[in-house]
Short mmCIF file of C-alpha atoms in Angstrom, two decimals:
data_model
loop_
_atom_site.label_atom_id
_atom_site.label_comp_id
_atom_site.label_asym_id
_atom_site.label_seq_id
_atom_site.Cartn_x
_atom_site.Cartn_y
_atom_site.Cartn_z
CA UNK A 1 -31.65 8.00 -23.51
CA UNK A 2 -32.87 9.83 -20.45
CA UNK A 3 -30.09 11.78 -18.68
CA UNK A 4 -30.36 13.41 -15.28
CA UNK A 5 -29.74 17.16 -15.58
CA UNK A 6 -27.23 18.97 -13.44
CA UNK A 7 -28.59 21.37 -10.81
CA UNK A 8 -26.93 24.73 -11.33
CA UNK A 9 -25.05 26.00 -8.31
CA UNK A 10 -24.68 29.68 -7.44
CA UNK A 11 -21.32 29.03 -5.89
CA UNK A 12 -18.75 26.28 -6.56
CA UNK A 13 -18.09 25.84 -2.81
CA UNK A 14 -20.21 25.43 0.30
CA UNK A 15 -20.02 27.35 3.56
CA UNK A 16 -16.98 25.34 4.69
CA UNK A 17 -15.16 25.88 1.44
CA UNK A 18 -15.58 22.29 0.22
CA UNK A 19 -16.38 21.58 -3.41
CA UNK A 20 -20.11 21.28 -3.94
CA UNK A 21 -21.44 17.87 -5.03
CA UNK A 22 -23.32 17.71 -8.31
CA UNK A 23 -26.02 15.43 -9.55
CA UNK A 24 -24.14 12.93 -11.68
CA UNK A 25 -25.12 12.35 -15.28
CA UNK A 26 -24.24 9.53 -17.62
CA UNK A 27 -21.87 11.94 -19.39
CA UNK A 28 -20.06 12.58 -16.13
CA UNK A 29 -19.81 8.86 -15.41
CA UNK A 30 -18.49 8.02 -18.88
CA UNK A 31 -15.87 10.78 -18.82
CA UNK A 32 -12.22 9.86 -18.27
CA UNK A 33 -11.19 13.43 -17.40
CA UNK A 34 -11.64 15.32 -14.18
CA UNK A 35 -11.15 14.20 -10.60
CA UNK A 36 -10.63 10.47 -9.88
CA UNK A 37 -13.79 10.44 -7.77
CA UNK A 38 -17.05 12.26 -8.41
CA UNK A 39 -19.73 12.07 -5.69
CA UNK A 40 -23.46 12.18 -6.40
CA UNK A 41 -25.54 14.89 -4.77
CA UNK A 42 -28.66 12.72 -4.73
CA UNK A 43 -27.18 9.74 -2.86
CA UNK A 44 -24.92 10.43 0.09
CA UNK A 45 -21.81 8.29 -0.36
CA UNK A 46 -22.41 7.18 -3.96
CA UNK A 47 -19.53 8.06 -6.29
CA UNK A 48 -18.03 7.09 -9.64
CA UNK A 49 -14.35 6.26 -9.83
CA UNK A 50 -12.66 7.25 -13.07
CA UNK A 51 -9.73 5.33 -14.52
CA UNK A 52 -7.68 5.96 -17.64
CA UNK A 53 -7.42 2.29 -18.66
CA UNK A 54 -10.34 0.20 -17.44
CA UNK A 55 -14.06 1.02 -17.17
CA UNK A 56 -15.31 3.55 -14.64
CA UNK A 57 -16.92 1.96 -11.58
CA UNK A 58 -19.63 2.86 -9.08
CA UNK A 59 -19.09 2.45 -5.32
CA UNK A 60 -20.76 3.58 -2.13
CA UNK A 61 -19.20 4.64 1.17
CA UNK A 62 -21.08 2.79 3.88
CA UNK A 63 -20.51 2.34 7.59
CA UNK A 64 -19.22 -1.03 8.75
CA UNK A 65 -21.71 -2.66 11.12
CA UNK A 66 -20.75 -2.16 14.76
CA UNK A 67 -18.07 0.49 14.06
CA UNK A 68 -17.77 4.17 13.11
CA UNK A 69 -15.58 3.26 10.13
CA UNK A 70 -16.74 3.78 6.55
CA UNK A 71 -15.62 1.53 3.70
CA UNK A 72 -16.28 1.57 -0.04
CA UNK A 73 -18.72 -1.06 -1.31
CA UNK A 74 -18.38 -1.86 -5.01
CA UNK A 75 -21.64 -1.70 -6.96
CA UNK A 76 -20.61 -2.33 -10.56
CA UNK A 77 -18.95 -1.05 -13.73
CA UNK A 78 -20.48 1.81 -15.68
CA UNK A 79 -22.20 0.88 -18.92
CA UNK A 80 -24.54 3.27 -20.69
CA UNK A 81 -26.97 0.47 -21.54
CA UNK A 82 -26.83 -2.06 -18.72
CA UNK A 83 -25.57 -0.16 -15.66
CA UNK A 84 -25.82 3.61 -15.93
CA UNK A 85 -26.19 6.21 -13.18
CA UNK A 86 -29.88 5.44 -12.61
CA UNK A 87 -29.10 1.76 -12.15
CA UNK A 88 -26.33 2.69 -9.73
CA UNK A 89 -28.73 4.78 -7.62
CA UNK A 90 -31.21 1.88 -7.52
CA UNK A 91 -28.43 -0.43 -6.37
CA UNK A 92 -27.45 2.14 -3.74
CA UNK A 93 -30.98 2.35 -2.32
CA UNK A 94 -31.21 -1.45 -2.22
CA UNK A 95 -27.90 -1.57 -0.39
CA UNK A 96 -29.07 0.97 2.18
CA UNK A 97 -32.24 -1.07 2.77
CA UNK A 98 -30.14 -4.17 3.50
CA UNK A 99 -28.00 -2.20 5.95
CA UNK A 100 -31.04 -0.74 7.69
CA UNK A 101 -32.35 -4.31 8.08
CA UNK A 102 -29.23 -5.15 10.08
CA UNK A 103 -27.32 -7.09 7.42
CA UNK A 104 -23.54 -7.06 7.41
CA UNK A 105 -23.14 -6.44 3.68
CA UNK A 106 -19.35 -6.87 3.74
CA UNK A 107 -19.59 -10.30 5.34
CA UNK A 108 -22.21 -11.27 2.75
CA UNK A 109 -19.93 -10.08 -0.05
CA UNK A 110 -17.03 -12.13 1.30
CA UNK A 111 -19.21 -15.22 1.51
CA UNK A 112 -20.53 -14.73 -2.01
CA UNK A 113 -16.99 -14.32 -3.29
CA UNK A 114 -15.93 -17.59 -1.67
CA UNK A 115 -18.92 -19.40 -3.20
CA UNK A 116 -18.23 -17.87 -6.61
CA UNK A 117 -14.58 -18.91 -6.42
CA UNK A 118 -15.56 -22.44 -5.38
CA UNK A 119 -18.17 -22.72 -8.11
CA UNK A 120 -15.78 -21.27 -10.68
CA UNK A 121 -13.70 -24.46 -10.79
CA UNK A 122 -13.29 -26.29 -14.05
CA UNK A 123 -14.43 -29.83 -14.75
CA UNK A 124 -10.80 -31.00 -14.61
CA UNK A 125 -10.35 -29.37 -11.17
CA UNK A 126 -13.39 -31.20 -9.80
CA UNK A 127 -12.34 -34.47 -11.45
CA UNK A 128 -8.93 -34.38 -9.75
CA UNK A 129 -10.50 -33.87 -6.32
CA UNK A 130 -13.23 -36.45 -7.01
CA UNK A 131 -10.66 -39.09 -8.00
CA UNK A 132 -8.73 -38.40 -4.79
CA UNK A 133 -11.99 -38.92 -2.90
CA UNK A 134 -12.83 -42.28 -4.47
CA UNK A 135 -9.22 -43.49 -4.05
CA UNK A 136 -9.34 -42.81 -0.31
CA UNK A 137 -9.04 -46.06 1.68
CA UNK A 138 -12.09 -46.98 3.74
CA UNK A 139 -12.95 -50.03 5.80
CA UNK A 140 -14.82 -52.66 3.79
CA UNK A 141 -17.21 -55.31 5.07
CA UNK A 142 -14.38 -57.87 5.26
CA UNK A 143 -12.56 -55.57 7.71
CA UNK A 144 -9.78 -54.54 5.31
CA UNK A 145 -8.94 -51.07 4.10
CA UNK A 146 -9.39 -50.53 0.36
CA UNK A 147 -10.30 -47.68 -1.99
CA UNK A 148 -13.75 -46.18 -1.53
CA UNK A 149 -14.58 -47.19 -5.11
CA UNK A 150 -12.32 -50.06 -6.06
CA UNK A 151 -12.84 -49.55 -9.79
CA UNK A 152 -11.32 -46.06 -9.53
CA UNK A 153 -8.71 -46.82 -12.21
CA UNK A 154 -11.46 -47.53 -14.72
CA UNK A 155 -13.29 -44.31 -13.76
CA UNK A 156 -10.02 -42.40 -14.06
CA UNK A 157 -9.69 -43.72 -17.60
CA UNK A 158 -13.18 -42.50 -18.45
CA UNK A 159 -12.28 -38.96 -17.34
CA UNK A 160 -8.88 -39.00 -19.03
CA UNK A 161 -10.05 -40.40 -22.37
CA UNK A 162 -13.70 -39.33 -22.68
CA UNK A 163 -14.57 -36.36 -20.44
CA UNK A 164 -11.43 -34.24 -20.10
CA UNK A 165 -10.63 -33.73 -23.82
CA UNK A 166 -14.02 -32.05 -24.42
CA UNK A 167 -15.10 -30.56 -21.07
CA UNK A 168 -11.90 -30.33 -19.03
CA UNK A 169 -11.41 -26.56 -19.29
CA UNK A 170 -15.08 -25.63 -18.94
CA UNK A 171 -16.37 -24.12 -15.72
CA UNK A 172 -18.19 -26.99 -14.02
CA UNK A 173 -21.33 -24.92 -13.37
CA UNK A 174 -21.58 -23.97 -17.06
CA UNK A 175 -21.87 -27.55 -18.32
CA UNK A 176 -25.37 -28.31 -19.64
CA UNK A 177 -27.21 -31.45 -20.67
CA UNK A 178 -27.01 -30.21 -24.28
CA UNK A 179 -23.20 -30.39 -24.06
CA UNK A 180 -23.32 -33.93 -22.69
CA UNK A 181 -25.88 -35.07 -25.27
CA UNK A 182 -23.81 -33.61 -28.12
CA UNK A 183 -20.68 -35.43 -26.96
CA UNK A 184 -22.61 -38.70 -26.60
CA UNK A 185 -23.94 -38.34 -30.17
CA UNK A 186 -20.43 -37.64 -31.46
CA UNK A 187 -19.17 -40.79 -29.75
CA UNK A 188 -21.94 -42.95 -31.17
CA UNK A 189 -21.44 -41.55 -34.69
CA UNK A 190 -17.66 -41.94 -34.68
CA UNK A 191 -16.89 -38.19 -34.79
CA UNK A 192 -15.12 -38.46 -31.43
CA UNK A 193 -12.02 -40.69 -31.19
CA UNK A 194 -12.86 -42.12 -34.62
CA UNK A 195 -14.68 -45.28 -33.49
CA UNK A 196 -18.48 -45.40 -33.00
CA UNK A 197 -19.27 -46.72 -29.52
CA UNK A 198 -22.48 -46.71 -27.52
CA UNK A 199 -20.57 -48.25 -24.62
CA UNK A 200 -18.10 -45.33 -24.47
CA UNK A 201 -21.00 -42.85 -24.47
CA UNK A 202 -22.62 -44.74 -21.60
CA UNK A 203 -19.37 -44.81 -19.61
CA UNK A 204 -18.84 -41.08 -20.20
CA UNK A 205 -22.32 -40.31 -18.85
CA UNK A 206 -21.78 -42.59 -15.85
CA UNK A 207 -18.49 -40.86 -14.96
CA UNK A 208 -20.02 -37.38 -15.22
CA UNK A 209 -23.09 -38.42 -13.23
CA UNK A 210 -20.95 -39.60 -10.33
CA UNK A 211 -18.84 -36.42 -10.45
CA UNK A 212 -21.80 -33.99 -10.32
CA UNK A 213 -23.68 -36.00 -7.72
CA UNK A 214 -20.58 -35.77 -5.51
CA UNK A 215 -20.04 -32.05 -6.29
CA UNK A 216 -23.61 -31.13 -5.24
CA UNK A 217 -23.46 -32.94 -1.89
CA UNK A 218 -24.05 -30.85 1.22
CA UNK A 219 -20.85 -29.33 2.53
CA UNK A 220 -19.16 -29.06 -0.86
CA UNK A 221 -21.31 -26.80 -3.02
CA UNK A 222 -18.86 -26.92 -5.93
CA UNK A 223 -21.80 -26.44 -8.27
CA UNK A 224 -25.19 -24.89 -7.60
CA UNK A 225 -28.07 -27.22 -6.81
CA UNK A 226 -29.77 -26.44 -10.11
CA UNK A 227 -26.69 -27.49 -12.10
CA UNK A 228 -27.75 -30.95 -13.24
CA UNK A 229 -26.25 -31.65 -16.69
CA UNK A 230 -27.18 -35.34 -16.47
CA UNK A 231 -30.95 -34.71 -16.21
CA UNK A 232 -33.33 -35.18 -19.16
CA UNK A 233 -30.71 -36.74 -21.41
CA UNK A 234 -31.98 -38.77 -24.39
CA UNK A 235 -31.97 -42.53 -23.96
CA UNK A 236 -29.02 -44.36 -25.47
CA UNK A 237 -29.54 -47.27 -27.87
CA UNK A 238 -29.84 -50.61 -26.10
CA UNK A 239 -26.69 -52.70 -25.88
CA UNK A 240 -27.68 -56.27 -26.54
CA UNK A 241 -25.96 -59.00 -24.51
CA UNK A 242 -23.37 -61.13 -26.23
CA UNK A 243 -24.48 -64.57 -27.33
CA UNK A 244 -21.17 -65.98 -28.58
CA UNK A 245 -20.58 -69.53 -27.39
CA UNK A 246 -18.13 -71.95 -28.97
CA UNK A 247 -19.54 -75.05 -30.63
CA UNK A 248 -18.08 -78.48 -29.78
CA UNK A 249 -16.17 -78.42 -33.07
CA UNK A 250 -14.69 -74.99 -32.24
CA UNK A 251 -13.76 -76.20 -28.75
CA UNK A 252 -11.93 -79.15 -30.28
CA UNK A 253 -10.04 -76.95 -32.76
CA UNK A 254 -9.15 -74.44 -30.01
CA UNK A 255 -7.98 -77.06 -27.51
CA UNK A 256 -5.85 -78.99 -29.98
CA UNK A 257 -4.50 -75.76 -31.46
CA UNK A 258 -3.34 -74.59 -28.04
CA UNK A 259 -1.11 -77.71 -27.89
CA UNK A 260 0.94 -76.69 -30.93
CA UNK A 261 4.57 -75.69 -30.46
CA UNK A 262 4.65 -73.19 -33.32
CA UNK A 263 2.20 -70.69 -31.79
CA UNK A 264 3.43 -67.08 -31.47
CA UNK A 265 1.96 -66.92 -27.95
CA UNK A 266 3.61 -68.26 -24.81
CA UNK A 267 2.54 -71.51 -23.18
CA UNK A 268 1.35 -69.88 -19.97
CA UNK A 269 -1.27 -67.84 -21.87
CA UNK A 270 -2.52 -70.99 -23.62
CA UNK A 271 -2.84 -72.78 -20.28
CA UNK A 272 -4.80 -69.81 -18.85
CA UNK A 273 -7.31 -70.01 -21.71
CA UNK A 274 -7.83 -73.72 -21.05
CA UNK A 275 -8.15 -73.16 -17.31
CA UNK A 276 -10.83 -70.51 -17.80
CA UNK A 277 -12.96 -72.89 -19.85
CA UNK A 278 -12.52 -75.79 -17.39
CA UNK A 279 -13.29 -73.80 -14.19
CA UNK A 280 -15.88 -71.20 -15.37
CA UNK A 281 -14.07 -68.51 -13.36
CA UNK A 282 -13.64 -64.93 -14.53
CA UNK A 283 -10.19 -64.19 -15.93
CA UNK A 284 -9.19 -61.75 -13.17
CA UNK A 285 -10.32 -64.25 -10.54
CA UNK A 286 -7.84 -66.95 -11.53
CA UNK A 287 -4.96 -65.15 -13.30
CA UNK A 288 -3.56 -63.91 -9.98
CA UNK A 289 -3.80 -67.29 -8.20
CA UNK A 290 -1.25 -67.68 -5.40
CA UNK A 291 0.00 -71.12 -4.46
CA UNK A 292 -1.53 -70.78 -0.99
CA UNK A 293 -5.01 -70.32 -2.51
CA UNK A 294 -4.98 -73.93 -3.77
CA UNK A 295 -6.24 -76.52 -1.28
CA UNK A 296 -6.32 -80.33 -1.03
CA UNK A 297 -4.90 -80.95 -4.50
CA UNK A 298 -4.57 -84.67 -3.78
CA UNK A 299 -8.16 -85.01 -2.56
CA UNK A 300 -11.21 -82.85 -3.09
CA UNK A 301 -9.26 -80.02 -4.66
CA UNK A 302 -10.60 -76.49 -4.75
CA UNK A 303 -9.41 -72.92 -5.13
CA UNK A 304 -10.38 -70.18 -2.66
CA UNK A 305 -10.60 -66.83 -4.44
CA UNK A 306 -10.34 -63.88 -1.99
CA UNK A 307 -13.02 -61.20 -2.02
CA UNK A 308 -10.68 -58.57 -3.43
CA UNK A 309 -10.68 -60.38 -6.79
CA UNK A 310 -14.38 -61.29 -6.91
CA UNK A 311 -16.93 -59.10 -8.69
CA UNK A 312 -19.52 -59.28 -5.88
CA UNK A 313 -16.87 -59.09 -3.15
CA UNK A 314 -17.60 -62.52 -1.66
CA UNK A 315 -15.33 -65.50 -1.26
CA UNK A 316 -15.50 -68.11 -4.01
CA UNK A 317 -14.55 -71.72 -3.32
CA UNK A 318 -14.48 -73.32 -6.75
CA UNK A 319 -13.98 -77.11 -6.99
CA UNK A 320 -11.22 -78.20 -9.37
CA UNK A 321 -12.16 -81.04 -11.70
CA UNK A 322 -9.63 -83.47 -13.16
CA UNK A 323 -9.14 -81.40 -16.32
CA UNK A 324 -8.46 -78.22 -14.37
CA UNK A 325 -5.99 -80.11 -12.13
CA UNK A 326 -4.04 -81.36 -15.16
CA UNK A 327 -3.75 -77.81 -16.47
CA UNK A 328 -2.85 -76.51 -13.03
CA UNK A 329 -0.08 -79.04 -12.44
CA UNK A 330 1.62 -78.10 -15.72
CA UNK A 331 1.40 -74.42 -14.83
CA UNK A 332 2.79 -75.06 -11.34
CA UNK A 333 5.79 -76.90 -12.80
CA UNK A 334 6.56 -73.89 -14.96
CA UNK A 335 5.97 -71.40 -12.17
CA UNK A 336 8.13 -73.47 -9.78
CA UNK A 337 8.77 -71.23 -6.74
CA UNK A 338 7.19 -68.11 -8.19
CA UNK A 339 4.54 -66.24 -6.25
CA UNK A 340 1.82 -66.66 -8.90
CA UNK A 341 0.79 -69.87 -10.66
CA UNK A 342 0.06 -68.08 -13.94
CA UNK A 343 3.05 -65.76 -13.99
CA UNK A 344 3.52 -63.01 -16.57
CA UNK A 345 6.41 -62.15 -18.82
CA UNK A 346 7.44 -59.04 -16.88
CA UNK A 347 9.01 -60.77 -13.90
CA UNK A 348 8.62 -63.53 -11.38
CA UNK A 349 6.56 -61.41 -8.99
CA UNK A 350 3.85 -60.37 -11.49
CA UNK A 351 0.83 -62.43 -12.62
CA UNK A 352 -0.23 -62.87 -16.21
CA UNK A 353 -1.74 -59.59 -17.38
CA UNK A 354 -5.52 -59.44 -17.42
CA UNK A 355 -5.56 -58.38 -21.07
CA UNK A 356 -2.99 -61.04 -22.02
CA UNK A 357 -5.65 -63.64 -22.81
CA UNK A 358 -7.72 -61.17 -24.84
CA UNK A 359 -4.69 -60.05 -26.84
CA UNK A 360 -3.71 -63.66 -27.54
CA UNK A 361 -7.18 -64.38 -28.94
CA UNK A 362 -7.61 -61.08 -30.79
CA UNK A 363 -4.02 -60.50 -31.87
CA UNK A 364 -1.99 -57.31 -32.18
CA UNK A 365 -0.70 -55.23 -35.09
CA UNK A 366 2.45 -57.36 -35.21
CA UNK A 367 1.21 -60.79 -34.09
CA UNK A 368 -1.88 -62.62 -35.41
CA UNK A 369 -4.35 -63.85 -32.81
CA UNK A 370 -5.26 -67.41 -32.03
CA UNK A 371 -8.74 -66.98 -33.53
CA UNK A 372 -7.24 -65.99 -36.89
CA UNK A 373 -4.56 -68.70 -36.76
CA UNK A 374 -7.07 -71.45 -35.95
CA UNK A 375 -9.76 -70.20 -38.31
CA UNK A 376 -12.25 -69.51 -35.53
CA UNK A 377 -14.88 -66.82 -35.37
CA UNK A 378 -13.58 -64.13 -32.94
CA UNK A 379 -14.46 -64.57 -29.26
CA UNK A 380 -13.34 -63.14 -25.91
CA UNK A 381 -12.13 -64.80 -22.68
CA UNK A 382 -15.52 -64.07 -21.11
CA UNK A 383 -17.22 -66.07 -23.88
CA UNK A 384 -15.54 -69.16 -22.42
CA UNK A 385 -17.86 -68.88 -19.39
CA UNK A 386 -20.87 -68.75 -21.70
CA UNK A 387 -19.52 -71.75 -23.60
CA UNK A 388 -19.14 -73.82 -20.41
CA UNK A 389 -22.60 -72.81 -19.17
CA UNK A 390 -24.11 -73.80 -22.54
CA UNK A 391 -22.44 -77.23 -22.39
CA UNK A 392 -23.87 -77.81 -18.90
CA UNK A 393 -27.31 -76.62 -19.95
CA UNK A 394 -27.29 -79.03 -22.88
CA UNK A 395 -26.30 -81.79 -20.44
CA UNK A 396 -29.50 -81.20 -18.44
CA UNK A 397 -28.31 -79.05 -15.54
CA UNK A 398 -30.60 -76.26 -14.34
CA UNK A 399 -29.91 -72.54 -14.41
CA UNK A 400 -29.72 -72.38 -10.61
CA UNK A 401 -26.70 -74.63 -10.16
CA UNK A 402 -25.05 -73.29 -13.32
CA UNK A 403 -25.47 -69.81 -11.83
CA UNK A 404 -23.73 -71.01 -8.64
CA UNK A 405 -20.76 -72.18 -10.72
CA UNK A 406 -20.68 -68.81 -12.49
CA UNK A 407 -20.96 -66.97 -9.13
CA UNK A 408 -24.23 -65.34 -10.17
CA UNK A 409 -26.90 -64.25 -7.72
CA UNK A 410 -29.67 -66.85 -7.49
CA UNK A 411 -33.24 -65.59 -7.07
CA UNK A 412 -34.99 -69.00 -7.21
CA UNK A 413 -34.47 -72.18 -5.25
CA UNK A 414 -34.17 -75.66 -6.80
CA UNK A 415 -37.92 -76.21 -6.64
CA UNK A 416 -38.60 -72.87 -8.35
CA UNK A 417 -39.64 -70.87 -5.27
CA UNK A 418 -38.47 -67.29 -4.99
CA UNK A 419 -35.51 -66.62 -2.67
CA UNK A 420 -35.39 -63.39 -0.67
CA UNK A 421 -32.26 -61.29 -1.17
CA UNK A 422 -32.04 -60.93 2.62
CA UNK A 423 -31.48 -64.69 2.88
CA UNK A 424 -28.10 -64.24 1.21
CA UNK A 425 -26.97 -62.13 4.15
CA UNK A 426 -27.54 -65.05 6.53
CA UNK A 427 -26.55 -67.92 4.25
CA UNK A 428 -22.76 -67.71 3.98
CA UNK A 429 -22.28 -71.08 2.26
CA UNK A 430 -19.92 -71.19 -0.76
CA UNK A 431 -21.74 -74.28 -2.19
CA UNK A 432 -18.37 -75.87 -2.87
CA UNK A 433 -19.54 -79.49 -2.74
CA UNK A 434 -22.81 -78.70 -4.52
CA UNK A 435 -20.82 -77.35 -7.48
CA UNK A 436 -18.36 -80.24 -7.62
CA UNK A 437 -20.50 -82.79 -9.58
CA UNK A 438 -21.44 -80.07 -12.06
CA UNK A 439 -17.85 -79.11 -12.78
CA UNK A 440 -16.86 -82.79 -12.91
CA UNK A 441 -19.55 -83.28 -15.56
CA UNK A 442 -18.09 -80.33 -17.46
CA UNK A 443 -14.67 -81.99 -17.45
CA UNK A 444 -16.16 -85.23 -18.77
CA UNK A 445 -17.93 -83.41 -21.59
CA UNK A 446 -14.81 -81.42 -22.53
CA UNK A 447 -12.71 -84.58 -22.62
CA UNK A 448 -15.28 -86.18 -24.91
CA UNK A 449 -15.10 -83.20 -27.25
CA UNK A 450 -11.32 -82.79 -27.42
CA UNK A 451 -10.67 -86.53 -27.83
CA UNK A 452 -12.85 -86.92 -30.91
CA UNK A 453 -10.55 -87.80 -33.82
CA UNK A 454 -12.04 -85.67 -36.61
CA UNK A 455 -10.67 -82.35 -35.34
CA UNK A 456 -7.03 -82.82 -36.39
CA UNK A 457 -7.68 -82.59 -40.10
CA UNK A 458 -9.71 -79.37 -39.76
CA UNK A 459 -7.07 -77.89 -37.49
CA UNK A 460 -4.36 -78.47 -40.08
CA UNK A 461 -6.61 -76.92 -42.74
CA UNK A 462 -7.11 -73.83 -40.60
CA UNK A 463 -3.36 -73.29 -40.27
CA UNK A 464 -2.81 -73.93 -43.95
CA UNK A 465 -5.39 -71.32 -44.83
#
């Protein structure tokens, strides 16, 4: 390696008696003996600081802009390969050029340190702040204050269960798309959490995408602009939509089985399953029904579901057919003066848990599910909506009006013409009376199915099995 030679001096001191400066060599800079500071004769103000424990470091004494004061400016740690004395001199000349150009190098260093500290946060650190951000109440279009992202509890679960165990302690700026792709492959192959799941991999990528998009926004700068670990990821396998719909025979077995007294599941859960099939509502839309949300029960009865419980955040006014009213009256007798019609088992002021219906159908480790007890192919509470829609389709009703009953967005009118999405902003109708004959027809069809006499024998056989 090239080493700068020392210029021999005739005298060890100058005219004022001060020690003469010598041209530093790599040997001088690597040495731990001698004076704590050794100045370089080639660069005025450049010196190496020797320490007995850590590495020796290069610094330069430079004048603070606008003052007569001189302060040390750290250049780097000595390393014979990567930052030797020649590298230090080059850094010194570059520093002097910045000062001559009028730059306040100390202010720049402080700013760079703040940015480095901010961008040195871990994924867990950013996730905590991001979750606080999405939980923050903001004014919604209905005028009420709710969380910025109302599904924040679900997103929190994604970070807690999927992201944090693998990436939590990593520096956020160091995460790459290779890391994300590897985790997604592990999830889909079952190497992560033991159960193969394309859905979990998709949710993990969605949670991370929202986090890094928020972290790169102007004014935050928690990660550099080029840090985009969610770019150029491989496509995930397609998740095909469910097609499970109960046949009339399965509906008959289910309905009559829910009337048995020897079921291991409480009566309120059985009534909720029936109500979901008869009304076509989503489970979380009707499980938390308050008594004051029921209207005109002795006439043209309907339920008004507030926006906070609706997927698309719009009011639903769902007509109640005769079958739904029979179920509702039994539930109201049991709930008596309780706040919720379908009350849960954890107190009078709590509704039936959202996962209560799913657990009753699927079962737990200790209690068999209704599907197993009744000999039915497994299905979920959401499959009841598909079952009702299929019954109406077979009865001759069109997709448009069935979509209204399901609270789906309609893109075509009754005559088949396209409907502009902007029209939905002006048309605030809930189509309550338009849906009534459809849901009444559903009740008629369900009564026909459950009253057929040949289901009792098969039901008994299912229990015996």
